[in-house]
mmCIF file of C-alpha atoms and ligand atoms in Angstrom:
data_model
loop_
_atom_site.group_PDB
_atom_site.id
_atom_site.type_symbol
_atom_site.label_atom_id
_atom_site.label_comp_id
_atom_site.label_asym_id
_atom_site.label_seq_id
_atom_site.Cartn_x
_atom_site.Cartn_y
_atom_site.Cartn_z
ATOM 1 C CA MET I 1 7.759 13.879 -16.601
ATOM 2 C CA THR I 2 7.336 13.624 -13.122
ATOM 3 C CA THR I 3 4.494 11.465 -11.062
ATOM 4 C CA PRO I 4 3.528 13.779 -7.703
ATOM 5 C CA ILE I 5 2.600 11.499 -5.378
ATOM 6 C CA ILE I 6 1.309 11.089 -1.585
ATOM 7 C CA PHE I 7 2.394 7.655 0.053
ATOM 8 C CA ASP I 8 0.036 6.480 2.721
ATOM 9 C CA THR I 9 1.539 3.640 4.784
ATOM 10 C CA ASP I 10 1.863 1.568 7.468
ATOM 11 C CA PRO I 11 5.506 0.705 8.027
ATOM 12 C CA GLY I 12 6.371 -2.524 8.183
ATOM 13 C CA VAL I 13 9.065 -4.144 6.098
ATOM 14 C CA ASP I 14 7.351 -4.353 2.658
ATOM 15 C CA ASP I 15 6.127 -0.409 3.508
ATOM 16 C CA ALA I 16 9.985 0.543 4.036
ATOM 17 C CA GLN I 17 10.937 -1.138 1.142
ATOM 18 C CA ALA I 18 8.265 0.805 -1.085
ATOM 19 C CA ILE I 19 9.370 4.162 0.795
ATOM 20 C CA ALA I 20 12.726 3.500 -0.441
ATOM 21 C CA ILE I 21 11.420 3.227 -4.183
ATOM 22 C CA ALA I 22 9.335 6.136 -3.770
ATOM 23 C CA LEU I 23 12.390 8.183 -2.812
ATOM 24 C CA ALA I 24 14.623 7.036 -5.152
ATOM 25 C CA HIS I 25 12.529 7.041 -8.279
ATOM 26 C CA PRO I 26 14.016 9.747 -10.784
ATOM 27 C CA ASP I 27 10.438 10.359 -12.111
ATOM 28 C CA ILE I 28 8.535 10.127 -8.753
ATOM 29 C CA GLU I 29 7.994 13.312 -6.940
ATOM 30 C CA LEU I 30 6.946 12.198 -3.286
ATOM 31 C CA LEU I 31 5.487 15.269 -1.813
ATOM 32 C CA GLY I 32 4.915 13.886 1.665
ATOM 33 C CA LEU I 33 4.323 10.317 3.694
ATOM 34 C CA THR I 34 1.038 10.180 5.380
ATOM 35 C CA THR I 35 1.102 7.571 8.359
ATOM 36 C CA THR I 36 -1.601 4.935 9.621
ATOM 37 C CA TYR I 37 -1.511 1.976 12.086
ATOM 38 C CA GLY I 38 -1.676 -1.265 10.833
ATOM 39 C CA ASN I 39 1.618 -3.441 11.077
ATOM 40 C CA VAL I 40 2.770 -1.767 13.723
ATOM 41 C CA ASP I 41 0.971 1.345 15.954
ATOM 42 C CA ILE I 42 0.838 4.739 14.911
ATOM 43 C CA ASP I 43 3.527 6.357 16.656
ATOM 44 C CA THR I 44 5.781 3.630 15.693
ATOM 45 C CA ALA I 45 4.551 3.989 11.731
ATOM 46 C CA THR I 46 5.360 7.451 12.017
ATOM 47 C CA THR I 47 9.110 6.827 13.511
ATOM 48 C CA ASN I 48 9.397 4.456 10.784
ATOM 49 C CA ALA I 49 8.344 6.553 7.859
ATOM 50 C CA LEU I 50 10.569 9.528 9.092
ATOM 51 C CA LEU I 51 13.533 6.885 9.716
ATOM 52 C CA VAL I 52 13.758 5.682 5.984
ATOM 53 C CA SER I 53 13.589 9.056 4.652
ATOM 54 C CA GLU I 54 16.642 10.260 6.739
ATOM 55 C CA LEU I 55 18.514 7.129 6.028
ATOM 56 C CA ALA I 56 17.846 8.025 1.991
ATOM 57 C CA GLY I 57 19.279 11.366 3.545
ATOM 58 C CA GLN I 58 16.384 13.360 2.587
ATOM 59 C CA GLN I 59 13.667 15.273 4.465
ATOM 60 C CA ILE I 60 10.269 14.155 3.598
ATOM 61 C CA PRO I 61 7.114 15.764 5.154
ATOM 62 C CA VAL I 62 5.401 13.132 7.447
ATOM 63 C CA ALA I 63 2.117 13.726 8.685
ATOM 64 C CA GLN I 64 0.778 11.275 11.147
ATOM 65 C CA GLY I 65 -2.870 9.525 10.856
ATOM 66 C CA ALA I 66 -5.093 7.070 11.963
ATOM 67 C CA ALA I 67 -4.301 4.958 15.159
ATOM 68 C CA ALA I 68 -7.161 2.985 14.851
ATOM 69 C CA PRO I 69 -10.140 1.534 12.534
ATOM 70 C CA LEU I 70 -12.888 3.817 11.962
ATOM 71 C CA VAL I 71 -15.375 1.195 13.676
ATOM 72 C CA LYS I 72 -14.115 -2.572 14.320
ATOM 73 C CA THR I 73 -11.890 -2.957 17.568
ATOM 74 C CA LYS I 74 -8.273 -2.789 16.373
ATOM 75 C CA HIS I 75 -6.795 -5.982 15.947
ATOM 76 C CA PRO I 76 -3.011 -6.325 18.039
ATOM 77 C CA ALA I 77 -0.111 -5.362 15.105
ATOM 78 C CA PRO I 78 1.311 -8.518 13.622
ATOM 79 C CA ALA I 79 4.640 -8.102 15.139
ATOM 80 C CA HIS I 80 5.553 -12.255 14.101
ATOM 81 C CA ILE I 81 5.518 -10.756 10.411
ATOM 82 C CA HIS I 82 6.865 -7.237 10.578
ATOM 83 C CA GLY I 83 8.426 -7.268 13.872
ATOM 84 C CA ALA I 84 7.379 -5.235 17.441
ATOM 85 C CA ASN I 85 9.162 -2.665 15.593
ATOM 86 C CA GLY I 86 7.849 -2.965 12.202
ATOM 87 C CA LEU I 87 11.342 -3.610 10.513
ATOM 88 C CA GLY I 88 12.145 -6.863 11.647
ATOM 89 C CA ASP I 89 13.182 -6.299 15.194
ATOM 90 C CA ILE I 90 16.710 -4.931 14.089
ATOM 91 C CA ALA I 91 18.755 -2.247 16.277
ATOM 92 C CA LEU I 92 17.561 1.179 14.655
ATOM 93 C CA PRO I 93 19.303 4.755 14.719
ATOM 94 C CA ALA I 94 17.498 7.324 16.596
ATOM 95 C CA VAL I 95 15.129 9.279 14.137
ATOM 96 C CA GLN I 96 16.159 13.194 14.129
ATOM 97 C CA GLY I 97 12.816 14.762 12.462
ATOM 98 C CA LYS I 98 9.344 14.800 13.573
ATOM 99 C CA ALA I 99 6.068 14.928 12.235
ATOM 100 C CA MET I 100 4.053 17.587 10.905
ATOM 101 C CA SER I 101 1.397 19.172 12.927
ATOM 102 C CA SER I 102 -1.093 18.465 10.218
ATOM 103 C CA SER I 103 -3.009 15.179 10.326
ATOM 104 C CA ALA I 104 -2.551 12.733 7.211
ATOM 105 C CA ALA I 105 -6.022 13.826 6.583
ATOM 106 C CA GLU I 106 -5.500 17.504 6.567
ATOM 107 C CA PHE I 107 -2.297 17.137 4.540
ATOM 108 C CA ILE I 108 -4.093 15.232 1.858
ATOM 109 C CA VAL I 109 -6.721 17.530 1.130
ATOM 110 C CA GLU I 110 -4.523 20.600 1.292
ATOM 111 C CA GLN I 111 -1.752 18.925 -1.243
ATOM 112 C CA VAL I 112 -4.817 17.960 -3.392
ATOM 113 C CA ASN I 113 -6.384 21.407 -3.330
ATOM 114 C CA ALA I 114 -2.947 22.887 -4.152
ATOM 115 C CA ARG I 115 -2.556 21.175 -7.153
ATOM 116 C CA PRO I 116 -5.681 19.904 -8.781
ATOM 117 C CA GLY I 117 -5.707 17.192 -11.000
ATOM 118 C CA GLU I 118 -2.067 16.236 -10.563
ATOM 119 C CA ILE I 119 -1.527 14.261 -7.483
ATOM 120 C CA THR I 120 -1.933 10.695 -7.279
ATOM 121 C CA LEU I 121 -2.361 9.103 -3.860
ATOM 122 C CA VAL I 122 -0.707 5.547 -3.303
ATOM 123 C CA ALA I 123 -2.132 3.953 -0.116
ATOM 124 C CA VAL I 124 -0.506 0.684 1.001
ATOM 125 C CA GLY I 125 -2.109 0.658 4.795
ATOM 126 C CA PRO I 126 -5.469 0.362 6.180
ATOM 127 C CA LEU I 127 -7.356 3.175 4.711
ATOM 128 C CA GLY I 128 -8.497 5.318 7.508
ATOM 129 C CA ASN I 129 -6.660 8.463 6.284
ATOM 130 C CA LEU I 130 -7.869 8.596 2.747
ATOM 131 C CA ALA I 131 -11.679 7.848 4.262
ATOM 132 C CA ALA I 132 -10.636 10.658 6.601
ATOM 133 C CA ALA I 133 -9.683 12.965 4.267
ATOM 134 C CA LEU I 134 -13.042 12.450 2.116
ATOM 135 C CA GLN I 135 -14.579 12.704 4.911
ATOM 136 C CA LEU I 136 -12.938 16.410 5.229
ATOM 137 C CA ASP I 137 -13.587 17.622 1.786
ATOM 138 C CA PRO I 138 -15.709 15.048 -0.584
ATOM 139 C CA ALA I 139 -14.683 17.021 -3.613
ATOM 140 C CA ILE I 140 -11.081 15.560 -3.495
ATOM 141 C CA THR I 141 -12.865 13.133 -5.421
ATOM 142 C CA GLY I 142 -12.639 15.264 -8.568
ATOM 143 C CA LYS I 143 -9.297 16.627 -8.101
ATOM 144 C CA VAL I 144 -6.759 13.709 -7.331
ATOM 145 C CA LYS I 145 -5.183 12.340 -10.546
ATOM 146 C CA GLN I 146 -5.514 8.736 -9.727
ATOM 147 C CA VAL I 147 -5.767 6.967 -6.482
ATOM 148 C CA VAL I 148 -3.845 3.488 -6.410
ATOM 149 C CA VAL I 149 -4.691 0.610 -3.455
ATOM 150 C CA MET I 150 -2.298 -1.786 -2.633
ATOM 151 C CA GLY I 151 -5.183 -4.358 -1.148
ATOM 152 C CA GLY I 152 -7.864 -6.807 -1.436
ATOM 153 C CA SER I 153 -7.991 -9.492 -3.753
ATOM 154 C CA ILE I 154 -10.398 -10.500 -6.797
ATOM 155 C CA LYS I 155 -9.567 -14.345 -7.462
ATOM 156 C CA GLU I 156 -6.564 -15.190 -4.875
ATOM 157 C CA GLY I 157 -8.495 -15.298 -1.602
ATOM 158 C CA GLY I 158 -7.134 -14.038 1.540
ATOM 159 C CA ASN I 159 -3.960 -13.649 3.171
ATOM 160 C CA VAL I 160 -5.686 -12.738 7.060
ATOM 161 C CA THR I 161 -8.682 -14.650 6.676
ATOM 162 C CA PRO I 162 -9.604 -17.419 4.136
ATOM 163 C CA VAL I 163 -11.104 -14.212 1.514
ATOM 164 C CA ALA I 164 -9.599 -10.816 3.033
ATOM 165 C CA GLU I 165 -6.806 -9.387 2.890
ATOM 166 C CA ALA I 166 -4.811 -7.343 5.098
ATOM 167 C CA ASN I 167 -4.983 -3.644 4.320
ATOM 168 C CA MET I 168 -9.038 -4.589 3.745
ATOM 169 C CA PHE I 169 -9.771 -6.486 6.632
ATOM 170 C CA ASN I 170 -7.557 -4.202 9.054
ATOM 171 C CA ASP I 171 -10.710 -1.263 8.223
ATOM 172 C CA PRO I 172 -13.246 -2.581 6.086
ATOM 173 C CA HIS I 173 -15.332 0.375 7.071
ATOM 174 C CA ALA I 174 -12.700 2.547 5.831
ATOM 175 C CA ALA I 175 -11.864 0.490 2.453
ATOM 176 C CA SER I 176 -15.539 0.379 1.367
ATOM 177 C CA ARG I 177 -15.569 4.190 1.494
ATOM 178 C CA VAL I 178 -12.614 4.826 -0.355
ATOM 179 C CA LEU I 179 -12.977 2.358 -3.254
ATOM 180 C CA THR I 180 -16.676 3.178 -3.675
ATOM 181 C CA ALA I 181 -15.875 7.035 -3.530
ATOM 182 C CA GLY I 182 -16.210 7.638 -7.047
ATOM 183 C CA TRP I 183 -12.561 8.751 -7.880
ATOM 184 C CA PRO I 184 -10.251 7.303 -10.821
ATOM 185 C CA LEU I 185 -9.142 4.318 -8.502
ATOM 186 C CA THR I 186 -6.797 0.866 -9.249
ATOM 187 C CA LEU I 187 -6.564 -1.640 -6.766
ATOM 188 C CA VAL I 188 -3.523 -3.292 -6.812
ATOM 189 C CA GLY I 189 -4.243 -6.325 -4.989
ATOM 190 C CA LEU I 190 -3.076 -10.143 -3.939
ATOM 191 C CA ASP I 191 -3.933 -11.668 -7.581
ATOM 192 C CA ALA I 192 -0.740 -9.108 -8.893
ATOM 193 C CA THR I 193 1.534 -8.977 -5.847
ATOM 194 C CA GLN I 194 1.530 -12.877 -4.771
ATOM 195 C CA ARG I 195 2.705 -13.440 -8.284
ATOM 196 C CA CYS I 196 6.181 -11.338 -7.484
ATOM 197 C CA VAL I 197 9.051 -12.698 -4.860
ATOM 198 C CA LEU I 198 12.080 -10.889 -4.288
ATOM 199 C CA SER I 199 14.825 -13.447 -3.491
ATOM 200 C CA PRO I 200 17.570 -12.853 -1.440
ATOM 201 C CA ALA I 201 19.869 -12.163 -4.105
ATOM 202 C CA ASP I 202 17.606 -9.514 -5.422
ATOM 203 C CA MET I 203 17.914 -7.783 -2.074
ATOM 204 C CA GLU I 204 21.788 -8.396 -1.993
ATOM 205 C CA LYS I 205 21.940 -5.782 -4.875
ATOM 206 C CA ILE I 206 19.341 -3.497 -2.927
ATOM 207 C CA ALA I 207 21.398 -3.619 0.051
ATOM 208 C CA ALA I 208 24.617 -2.716 -2.146
ATOM 209 C CA GLY I 209 22.850 0.148 -3.780
ATOM 210 C CA GLN I 210 21.261 1.863 -0.673
ATOM 211 C CA GLY I 211 24.013 2.677 1.473
ATOM 212 C CA ARG I 212 22.642 3.087 5.388
ATOM 213 C CA LEU I 213 18.892 2.340 4.200
ATOM 214 C CA GLY I 214 20.225 -0.805 2.227
ATOM 215 C CA GLU I 215 21.296 -2.228 6.114
ATOM 216 C CA VAL I 216 18.171 -1.701 7.388
ATOM 217 C CA LEU I 217 15.940 -2.980 4.412
ATOM 218 C CA GLN I 218 18.052 -6.268 4.262
ATOM 219 C CA GLY I 219 18.212 -6.779 7.715
ATOM 220 C CA SER I 220 14.189 -5.951 8.167
ATOM 221 C CA TYR I 221 14.096 -8.256 5.072
ATOM 222 C CA GLY I 222 15.478 -11.158 6.848
ATOM 223 C CA PHE I 223 12.952 -11.175 9.609
ATOM 224 C CA TYR I 224 10.394 -10.698 7.052
ATOM 225 C CA SER I 225 11.538 -13.811 4.633
ATOM 226 C CA ASP I 226 11.525 -15.902 7.877
ATOM 227 C CA PHE I 227 7.846 -15.761 8.024
ATOM 228 C CA TYR I 228 7.257 -16.483 4.288
ATOM 229 C CA ARG I 229 9.857 -19.156 4.170
ATOM 230 C CA GLU I 230 8.239 -20.973 7.500
ATOM 231 C CA PHE I 231 4.045 -20.064 6.646
ATOM 232 C CA LEU I 232 4.130 -19.845 2.860
ATOM 233 C CA GLY I 233 7.053 -21.892 1.886
ATOM 234 C CA ILE I 234 8.700 -19.270 -0.182
ATOM 235 C CA ASP I 235 12.265 -18.389 -0.430
ATOM 236 C CA GLY I 236 11.897 -14.746 -0.198
ATOM 237 C CA CYS I 237 8.866 -12.535 0.337
ATOM 238 C CA CYS I 238 6.241 -10.909 -1.619
ATOM 239 C CA PRO I 239 6.699 -7.035 -2.375
ATOM 240 C CA HIS I 240 3.182 -5.926 -1.785
ATOM 241 C CA ASP I 241 3.596 -2.420 -1.167
ATOM 242 C CA SER I 242 6.065 -1.561 -4.083
ATOM 243 C CA CYS I 243 3.725 -3.380 -6.488
ATOM 244 C CA ALA I 244 1.545 -0.204 -6.378
ATOM 245 C CA LEU I 245 4.129 1.891 -7.714
ATOM 246 C CA ALA I 246 5.371 -0.956 -9.893
ATOM 247 C CA TRP I 247 1.426 -0.089 -11.485
ATOM 248 C CA LEU I 248 2.112 3.269 -11.175
ATOM 249 C CA MET I 249 5.527 3.677 -13.428
ATOM 250 C CA ARG I 250 5.547 0.322 -15.586
ATOM 251 C CA PRO I 251 1.571 -0.149 -15.682
ATOM 252 C CA GLU I 252 2.112 -2.849 -18.921
ATOM 253 C CA LEU I 253 3.665 -5.225 -16.274
ATOM 254 C CA PHE I 254 -0.170 -6.069 -15.074
ATOM 255 C CA THR I 255 -3.251 -6.977 -16.556
ATOM 256 C CA THR I 256 -6.120 -5.510 -15.294
ATOM 257 C CA ALA I 257 -10.232 -5.319 -15.756
ATOM 258 C CA ARG I 258 -12.856 -2.586 -14.915
ATOM 259 C CA GLY I 259 -15.721 -3.141 -12.792
ATOM 260 C CA HIS I 260 -17.796 -2.676 -9.613
ATOM 261 C CA LEU I 261 -15.922 -3.219 -6.386
ATOM 262 C CA SER I 262 -17.499 -3.557 -2.780
ATOM 263 C CA VAL I 263 -16.246 -4.840 0.558
ATOM 264 C CA GLU I 264 -17.984 -6.587 3.158
ATOM 265 C CA THR I 265 -17.906 -4.539 6.110
ATOM 266 C CA ASP I 266 -18.876 -7.027 8.724
ATOM 267 C CA GLY I 267 -19.531 -10.699 9.673
ATOM 268 C CA PHE I 268 -17.517 -14.123 8.872
ATOM 269 C CA ALA I 269 -16.342 -12.515 5.524
ATOM 270 C CA GLU I 270 -15.410 -8.659 6.898
ATOM 271 C CA GLY I 271 -12.750 -7.502 4.460
ATOM 272 C CA GLN I 272 -13.463 -9.713 1.639
ATOM 273 C CA THR I 273 -13.490 -7.609 -1.613
ATOM 274 C CA ILE I 274 -16.205 -8.270 -4.230
ATOM 275 C CA PHE I 275 -15.352 -7.686 -8.004
ATOM 276 C CA ALA I 276 -18.373 -7.634 -10.662
ATOM 277 C CA PRO I 277 -16.590 -7.144 -14.099
ATOM 278 C CA GLU I 278 -18.487 -4.120 -15.936
ATOM 279 C CA GLY I 279 -21.215 -5.048 -18.223
ATOM 280 C CA ARG I 280 -21.652 -8.576 -16.885
ATOM 281 C CA PRO I 281 -24.981 -9.451 -16.058
ATOM 282 C CA PHE I 282 -25.489 -11.118 -12.324
ATOM 283 C CA LEU I 283 -28.600 -12.053 -10.383
ATOM 284 C CA GLY I 284 -30.134 -8.917 -8.800
ATOM 285 C CA GLU I 285 -28.923 -5.151 -9.119
ATOM 286 C CA ARG I 286 -26.532 -4.828 -5.964
ATOM 287 C CA TRP I 287 -23.757 -6.326 -7.672
ATOM 288 C CA SER I 288 -23.206 -3.446 -9.704
ATOM 289 C CA GLN I 289 -24.010 -0.240 -7.412
ATOM 290 C CA THR I 290 -20.645 1.182 -6.977
ATOM 291 C CA PRO I 291 -18.581 3.335 -9.428
ATOM 292 C CA VAL I 292 -16.551 1.463 -11.954
ATOM 293 C CA VAL I 293 -12.885 1.286 -11.011
ATOM 294 C CA GLU I 294 -9.878 -0.671 -12.066
ATOM 295 C CA VAL I 295 -8.453 -3.917 -10.434
ATOM 296 C CA CYS I 296 -5.265 -6.192 -11.194
ATOM 297 C CA LEU I 297 -5.745 -9.432 -12.617
ATOM 298 C CA THR I 298 -2.505 -10.938 -12.646
ATOM 299 C CA ALA I 299 1.366 -9.382 -12.875
ATOM 300 C CA GLN I 300 4.487 -9.943 -14.477
ATOM 301 C CA GLY I 301 6.024 -11.300 -11.230
ATOM 302 C CA ASP I 302 9.659 -11.580 -12.862
ATOM 303 C CA LYS I 303 9.816 -8.271 -14.172
ATOM 304 C CA VAL I 304 8.126 -6.270 -11.543
ATOM 305 C CA VAL I 305 10.896 -7.522 -9.315
ATOM 306 C CA GLU I 306 13.302 -6.349 -12.208
ATOM 307 C CA TRP I 307 12.098 -2.832 -11.959
ATOM 308 C CA ILE I 308 12.042 -2.902 -8.215
ATOM 309 C CA VAL I 309 15.731 -4.116 -7.911
ATOM 310 C CA GLU I 310 16.924 -1.602 -10.763
ATOM 311 C CA THR I 311 15.039 1.410 -8.956
ATOM 312 C CA LEU I 312 16.774 0.513 -5.495
ATOM 313 C CA SER I 313 20.616 -0.670 -6.672
HETATM 314 O O1 RIB G 401 -1.455 -7.747 2.693
HETATM 315 C C1 RIB G 401 -0.429 -7.057 2.078
HETATM 316 C C2 RIB G 401 -0.376 -5.573 3.427
HETATM 317 O O2 RIB G 401 -0.507 -5.718 4.244
HETATM 318 C C3 RIB G 401 0.523 -4.931 3.031
HETATM 319 O O3 RIB G 401 0.449 -3.745 2.736
HETATM 320 C C4 RIB G 401 1.831 -5.281 4.066
HETATM 321 O O4 RIB G 401 2.455 -4.228 4.383
HETATM 322 C C5 RIB G 401 0.568 -5.579 4.894
HETATM 323 O O5 RIB G 401 0.137 -5.090 6.239
HETATM 324 CA CA1 CA G 402 1.607 -1.971 4.220
#
C-alpha cells in the first residue's frame, strides 16, 4: 500500500536529500511539494524543489508558499550552512518547469479535501504553510491522515539558540498554531535527527545510485558537511529532514512518547518547544492545556541512515 504525502519544504541541502527519498521510495506517493522560505528565500526554495524533481526525471506539482514568518521579522537565510543557492553554492542546471498558480496553503486544502483521511502532511521547514492552510480551512484537522513535523527538541537543546531548533525558531507563531491544532501529529525533532549521521561513504553510495540528482546531492553535501565538521566536529551531516520520512515509513526505528507540546513564541526562549508527558502532574495546569501529540525521543541512527542509503542507492 502506498502512502500519499504532501512534502512541505525549504530546500536546503538536507531537504533535497529528503525530496529525493520521497521521489524514489516505491511506497511513497508524492502528491506535491509545497515551498517555504527558511534555508533560502521563497523563490530559491521553489526553484530548488522544481530542480530536484526534474533531475530525478519526475514532474511533481510544486506550490509556492510563505515568504516570511507570520509575526516576527525574518532572519537572514543561513547561507553559511546551505549556501546562498541552498544547494551548497555548486553550479546548478536551469529549471524547466514552474510553480502552479495555487498557493501552498490552497494546494494543501484542496488535496486534503479531495482525499479525506488519506493524506499525510510532512513538513520540514518553518510552518507558515500549514498554519495558512489551517486558517483557510480549519476542518482539515479532521481530514488529514497524519502530520509529521521535523522540528523542535524535547531534551536535546536547540541548534540555532541553546533552546530552539531552526524550523521552530524561524516562525514560532506558525509552529505554535500547527503543533496545537488538535490533529494527529508527530514531532521528529533533534533528539532523533541528531542521532543520525550521513557519512561521506554513505553519500558515495547515494551519488552512485541517483544519476544527475546524485551529483547535486553529493556536491551540496560537501558544503553542508563542512559546516558540521567546523562547528560540531562531525564527519558527515545530520539528515534532519529525511528522518521525518524515516519515521513515517519505519516508525519502529524511533522511540516516542505522547504528551502536550507548546512553543514559546516570544522573548529569550522564542522557538523553544516544551513537552509535558501525558498524565504527569506538574505544578499548575498550563503545561497540559494543548492537545496530546506524539514526539520522538530518540532514533536508532545507524538503522535510519541505512534506510536512507538503501532508498537512494
Ligand atoms: O534544524 C534542522 C532543520 O532546519 C532542517 O529542516 C534543516 O533543513 C534546517 O533548516
Ligand atoms: Ca528543512
